[in-house]
XYZ file of C-alpha atoms in Angstrom:
290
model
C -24.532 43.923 47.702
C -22.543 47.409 48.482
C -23.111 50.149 45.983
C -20.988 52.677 47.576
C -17.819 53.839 49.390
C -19.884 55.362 52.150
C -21.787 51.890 52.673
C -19.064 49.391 52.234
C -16.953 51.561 54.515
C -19.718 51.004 57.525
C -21.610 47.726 56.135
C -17.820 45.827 56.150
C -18.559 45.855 60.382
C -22.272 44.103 59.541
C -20.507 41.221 57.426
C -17.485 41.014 59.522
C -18.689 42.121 63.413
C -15.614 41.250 64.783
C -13.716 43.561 62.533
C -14.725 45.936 65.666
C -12.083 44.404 67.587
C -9.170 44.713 65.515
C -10.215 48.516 65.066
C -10.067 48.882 68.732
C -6.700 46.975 68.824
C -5.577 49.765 66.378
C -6.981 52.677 68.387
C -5.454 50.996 71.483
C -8.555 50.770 73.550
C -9.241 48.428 76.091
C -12.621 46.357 75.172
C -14.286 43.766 76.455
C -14.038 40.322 75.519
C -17.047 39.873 72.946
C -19.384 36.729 73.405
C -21.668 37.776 70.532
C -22.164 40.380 68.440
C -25.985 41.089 67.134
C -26.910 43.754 63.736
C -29.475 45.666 65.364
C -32.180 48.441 63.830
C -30.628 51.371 62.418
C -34.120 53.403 63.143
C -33.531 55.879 65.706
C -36.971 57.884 64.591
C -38.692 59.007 67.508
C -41.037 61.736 66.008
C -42.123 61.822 62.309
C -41.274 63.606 59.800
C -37.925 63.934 61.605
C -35.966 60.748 61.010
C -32.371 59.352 61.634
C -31.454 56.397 60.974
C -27.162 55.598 62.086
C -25.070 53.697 59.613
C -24.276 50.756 61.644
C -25.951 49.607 64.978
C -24.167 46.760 66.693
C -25.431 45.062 70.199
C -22.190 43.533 71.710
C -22.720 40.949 74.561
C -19.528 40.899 76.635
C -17.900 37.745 78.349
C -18.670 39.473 82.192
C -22.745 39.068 81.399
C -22.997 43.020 79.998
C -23.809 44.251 76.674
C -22.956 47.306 75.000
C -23.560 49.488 71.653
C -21.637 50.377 69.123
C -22.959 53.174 66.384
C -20.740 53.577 63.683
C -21.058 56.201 60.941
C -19.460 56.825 58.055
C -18.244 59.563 57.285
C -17.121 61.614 53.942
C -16.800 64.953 54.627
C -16.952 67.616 57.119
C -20.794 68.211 58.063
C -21.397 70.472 60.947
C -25.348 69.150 61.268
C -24.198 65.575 62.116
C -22.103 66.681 65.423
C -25.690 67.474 66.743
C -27.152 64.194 65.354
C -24.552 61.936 66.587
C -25.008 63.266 70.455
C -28.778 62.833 69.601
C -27.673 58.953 68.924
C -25.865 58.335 72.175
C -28.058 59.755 74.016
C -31.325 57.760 72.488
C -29.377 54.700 72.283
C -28.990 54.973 76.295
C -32.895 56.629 77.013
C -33.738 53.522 74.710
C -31.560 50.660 75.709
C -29.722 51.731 78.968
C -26.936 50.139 77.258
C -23.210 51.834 78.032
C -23.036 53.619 74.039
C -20.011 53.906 71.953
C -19.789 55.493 68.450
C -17.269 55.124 65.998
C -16.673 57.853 62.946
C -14.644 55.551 60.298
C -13.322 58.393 57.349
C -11.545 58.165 54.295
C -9.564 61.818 54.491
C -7.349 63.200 57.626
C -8.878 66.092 57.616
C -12.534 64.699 58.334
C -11.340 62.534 60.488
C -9.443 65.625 62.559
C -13.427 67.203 62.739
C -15.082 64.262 63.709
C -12.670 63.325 66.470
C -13.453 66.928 68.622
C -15.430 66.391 71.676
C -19.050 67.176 71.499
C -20.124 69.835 73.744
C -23.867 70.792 75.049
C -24.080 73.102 77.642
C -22.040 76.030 78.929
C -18.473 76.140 78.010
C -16.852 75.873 81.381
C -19.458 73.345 82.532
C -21.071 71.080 79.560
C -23.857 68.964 80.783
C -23.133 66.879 77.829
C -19.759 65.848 76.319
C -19.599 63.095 73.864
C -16.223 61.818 72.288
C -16.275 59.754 68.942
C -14.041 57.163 68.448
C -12.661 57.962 64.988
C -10.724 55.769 62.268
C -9.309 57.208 59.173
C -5.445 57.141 57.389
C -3.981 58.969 60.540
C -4.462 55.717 62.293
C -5.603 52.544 60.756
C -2.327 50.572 59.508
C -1.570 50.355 55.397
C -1.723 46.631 55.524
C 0.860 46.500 52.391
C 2.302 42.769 53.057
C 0.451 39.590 51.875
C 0.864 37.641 54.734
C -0.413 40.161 56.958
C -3.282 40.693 54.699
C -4.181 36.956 54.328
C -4.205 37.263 58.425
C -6.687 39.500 58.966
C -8.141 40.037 54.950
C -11.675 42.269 56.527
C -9.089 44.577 58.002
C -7.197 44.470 55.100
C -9.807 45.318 53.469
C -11.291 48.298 55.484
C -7.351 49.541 54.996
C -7.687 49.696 51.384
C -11.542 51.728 51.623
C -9.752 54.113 54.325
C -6.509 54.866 52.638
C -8.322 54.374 48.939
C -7.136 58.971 48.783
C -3.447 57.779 49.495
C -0.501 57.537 47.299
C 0.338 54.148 49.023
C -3.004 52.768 48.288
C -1.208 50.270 44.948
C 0.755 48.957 47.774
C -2.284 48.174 49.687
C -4.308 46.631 47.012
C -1.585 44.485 45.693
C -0.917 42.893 49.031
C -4.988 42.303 49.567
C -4.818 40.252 45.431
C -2.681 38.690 46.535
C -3.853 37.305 49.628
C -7.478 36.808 47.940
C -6.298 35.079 45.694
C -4.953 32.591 47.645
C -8.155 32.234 50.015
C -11.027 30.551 49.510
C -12.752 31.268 46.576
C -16.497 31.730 48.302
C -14.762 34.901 50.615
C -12.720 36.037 48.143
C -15.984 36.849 45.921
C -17.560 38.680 49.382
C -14.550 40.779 50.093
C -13.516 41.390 46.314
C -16.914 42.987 45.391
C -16.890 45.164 49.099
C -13.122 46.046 48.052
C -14.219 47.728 44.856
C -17.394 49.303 45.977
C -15.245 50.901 48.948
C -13.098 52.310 46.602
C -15.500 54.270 44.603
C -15.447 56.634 41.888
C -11.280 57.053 42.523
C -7.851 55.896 40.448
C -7.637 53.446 42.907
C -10.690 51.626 42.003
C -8.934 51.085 38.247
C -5.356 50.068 39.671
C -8.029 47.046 41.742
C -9.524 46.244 38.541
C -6.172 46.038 37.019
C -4.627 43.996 39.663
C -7.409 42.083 39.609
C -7.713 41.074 36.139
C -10.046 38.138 34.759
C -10.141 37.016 38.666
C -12.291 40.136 39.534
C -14.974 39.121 36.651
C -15.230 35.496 38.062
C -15.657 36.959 41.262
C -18.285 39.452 39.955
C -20.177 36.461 38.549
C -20.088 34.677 41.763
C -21.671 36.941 43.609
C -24.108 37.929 41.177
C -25.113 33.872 41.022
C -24.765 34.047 44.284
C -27.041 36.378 45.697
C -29.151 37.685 42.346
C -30.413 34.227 41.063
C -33.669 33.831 42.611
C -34.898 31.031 40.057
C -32.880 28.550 41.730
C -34.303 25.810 44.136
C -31.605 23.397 44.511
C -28.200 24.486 46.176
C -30.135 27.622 47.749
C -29.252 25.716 50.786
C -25.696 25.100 49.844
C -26.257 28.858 49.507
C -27.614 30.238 52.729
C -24.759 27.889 53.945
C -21.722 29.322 52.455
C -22.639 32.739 53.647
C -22.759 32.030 57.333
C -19.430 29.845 56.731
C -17.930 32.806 54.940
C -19.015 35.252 57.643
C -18.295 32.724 60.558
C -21.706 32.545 62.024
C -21.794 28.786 63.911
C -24.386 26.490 62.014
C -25.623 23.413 64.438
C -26.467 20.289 63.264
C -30.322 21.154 63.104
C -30.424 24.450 61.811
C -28.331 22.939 58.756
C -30.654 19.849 58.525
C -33.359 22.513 58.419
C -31.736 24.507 55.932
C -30.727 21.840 53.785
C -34.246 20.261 53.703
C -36.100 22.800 52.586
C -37.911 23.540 49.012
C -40.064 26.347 49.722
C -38.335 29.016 47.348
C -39.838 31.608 48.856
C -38.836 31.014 52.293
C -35.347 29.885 51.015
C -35.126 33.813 49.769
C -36.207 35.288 53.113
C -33.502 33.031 54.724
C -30.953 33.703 52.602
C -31.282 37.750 52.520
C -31.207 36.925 56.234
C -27.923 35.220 56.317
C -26.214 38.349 55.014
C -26.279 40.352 58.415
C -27.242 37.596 60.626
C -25.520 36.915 63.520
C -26.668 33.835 64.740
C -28.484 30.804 62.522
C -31.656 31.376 64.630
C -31.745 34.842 63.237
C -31.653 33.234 60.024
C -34.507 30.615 60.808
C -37.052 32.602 62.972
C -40.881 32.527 62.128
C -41.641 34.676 58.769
């Protein structure tokens, strides 16, 4: 699954897309009302050897007919070479798509996210021809979700609290509220957002006060998700599998895409479907020609 803080804190938007709303709630900017939200390619190579490739690339279809696209980066620390590569994004993204663009900077320290929130100029100073202004989130302004019940509401922004404020002396506060709601959710989720929780945290105390909280509960969930999505030997309940993943990540199943999944023995296509249904937004996505 995630291996890192710097992926979990971007890949949470790919298994949760509509965690992009309640970060715009928190940044208090009007949006759009999503209709459907499609992982696209995170290429942006245009001439080789030079690549760059964004964290996240989201296609957002709005409820007035329009799309839109959402970059989001993650970032760690203060880099003055990405400023240049994320107005190379935007402005790709829109040459390539004609899509209105919007990129978000998620950060785990104030200070980054200070940097990465300055306008991006190109051009003269009194009269850019280019100005490009990040959205950022980082612990000056996504909420320390520190109550249960709020937690249990809205667990992947829980979650993306805890990665975000992971630096923070309140972080214990966090955590304990996200246990606790996890371990009163279903058991299937739990595993998913228990394994992103600890990979978020990284290589920090906070990472041993989850563990901790955790207990026992943290192994079971560990061997979950390892049965989950490691044992390829498996025909029968790969299905089940593939199943549980779009439930868990509410993607819509219909009645024939299930009887499709359900029906099948071919292992090998079983594994392309289910590596699918881990960023999949749609079960069509999941079933299209190999």
């Amino acid at each position: 699954m995630v291996s890192s803080p710097h992926e979990a804190h971007h890949r949470i938007f790919q298994e949760n897309p509509g965690l992009f709303a309640s970060a715009f709630r928190t940044l208090g900017i009007p949006f759009p009302e999503p209709v459907a939200v499609s992982l696209m390619d995170t290429d942006l190579t245009e001439i080789r050897p030079l690549e760059r490739h964004v964290d996240t690339l989201l296609r957002i279809d709005v409820a007035d007919g329009g799309s839109l696209l959402l970059a989001i980066e993650a970032q760690g620390k203060k880099d003055p070479d990405k400023r240049s590569s994320w107005a190379y994004y935007l402005a790709h993204l829109y040459a390539k798509f004609r899509y209105p663009c919007v990129l978000l900077v998620v950060c785990r320290d104030k200070g980054t996210a200070e940097w990465a929130a300055e306008p991006i100029r190109i051009g003269l100073d009194k009269h850019p021809s280019l100005v490009a202004h990040p959205l950022v989130l980082g612990p000056h302004n996504v909420p320390m979700v520190t109550d249960a019940v709020r937690a249990a509401a809205d667990i992947p922004m829980a979650v993306f609290s805890a990665i975000t404020h992971s630096n923070d002396h309140g972080i214990a506060a966090i955590l304990e509220a996200l246990a606790e709601a996890l371990r009163a959710t279903d058991a299937d989720a739990a595993a998913v957002f228990a394994e992103f929780t600890e990979a978020g945290l990284g290589a920090t105390p906070a990472r041993e006060i989850w563990r901790n909280l955790m207990g026992t509960g943290l192994s079971h969930f560990r061997g979950f998700v390892a049965e989950s999505f490691r044992d390829e030997g498996r025909v029968e309940g790969r299905g089940e599998d593939i199943l549980r993943i779009l439930a868990v990540r509410g993607v819509p199943v219909p009645d024939e895409a299930r009887q499709r999944i359900t029906a099948c023995k071919d292992l090998a296509v079983l594994d392309v479907w289910f590596e699918r249904a881990v960023t999949a937004t749609t079960a069509d996505a999941v079933l299209a020609e190999i």
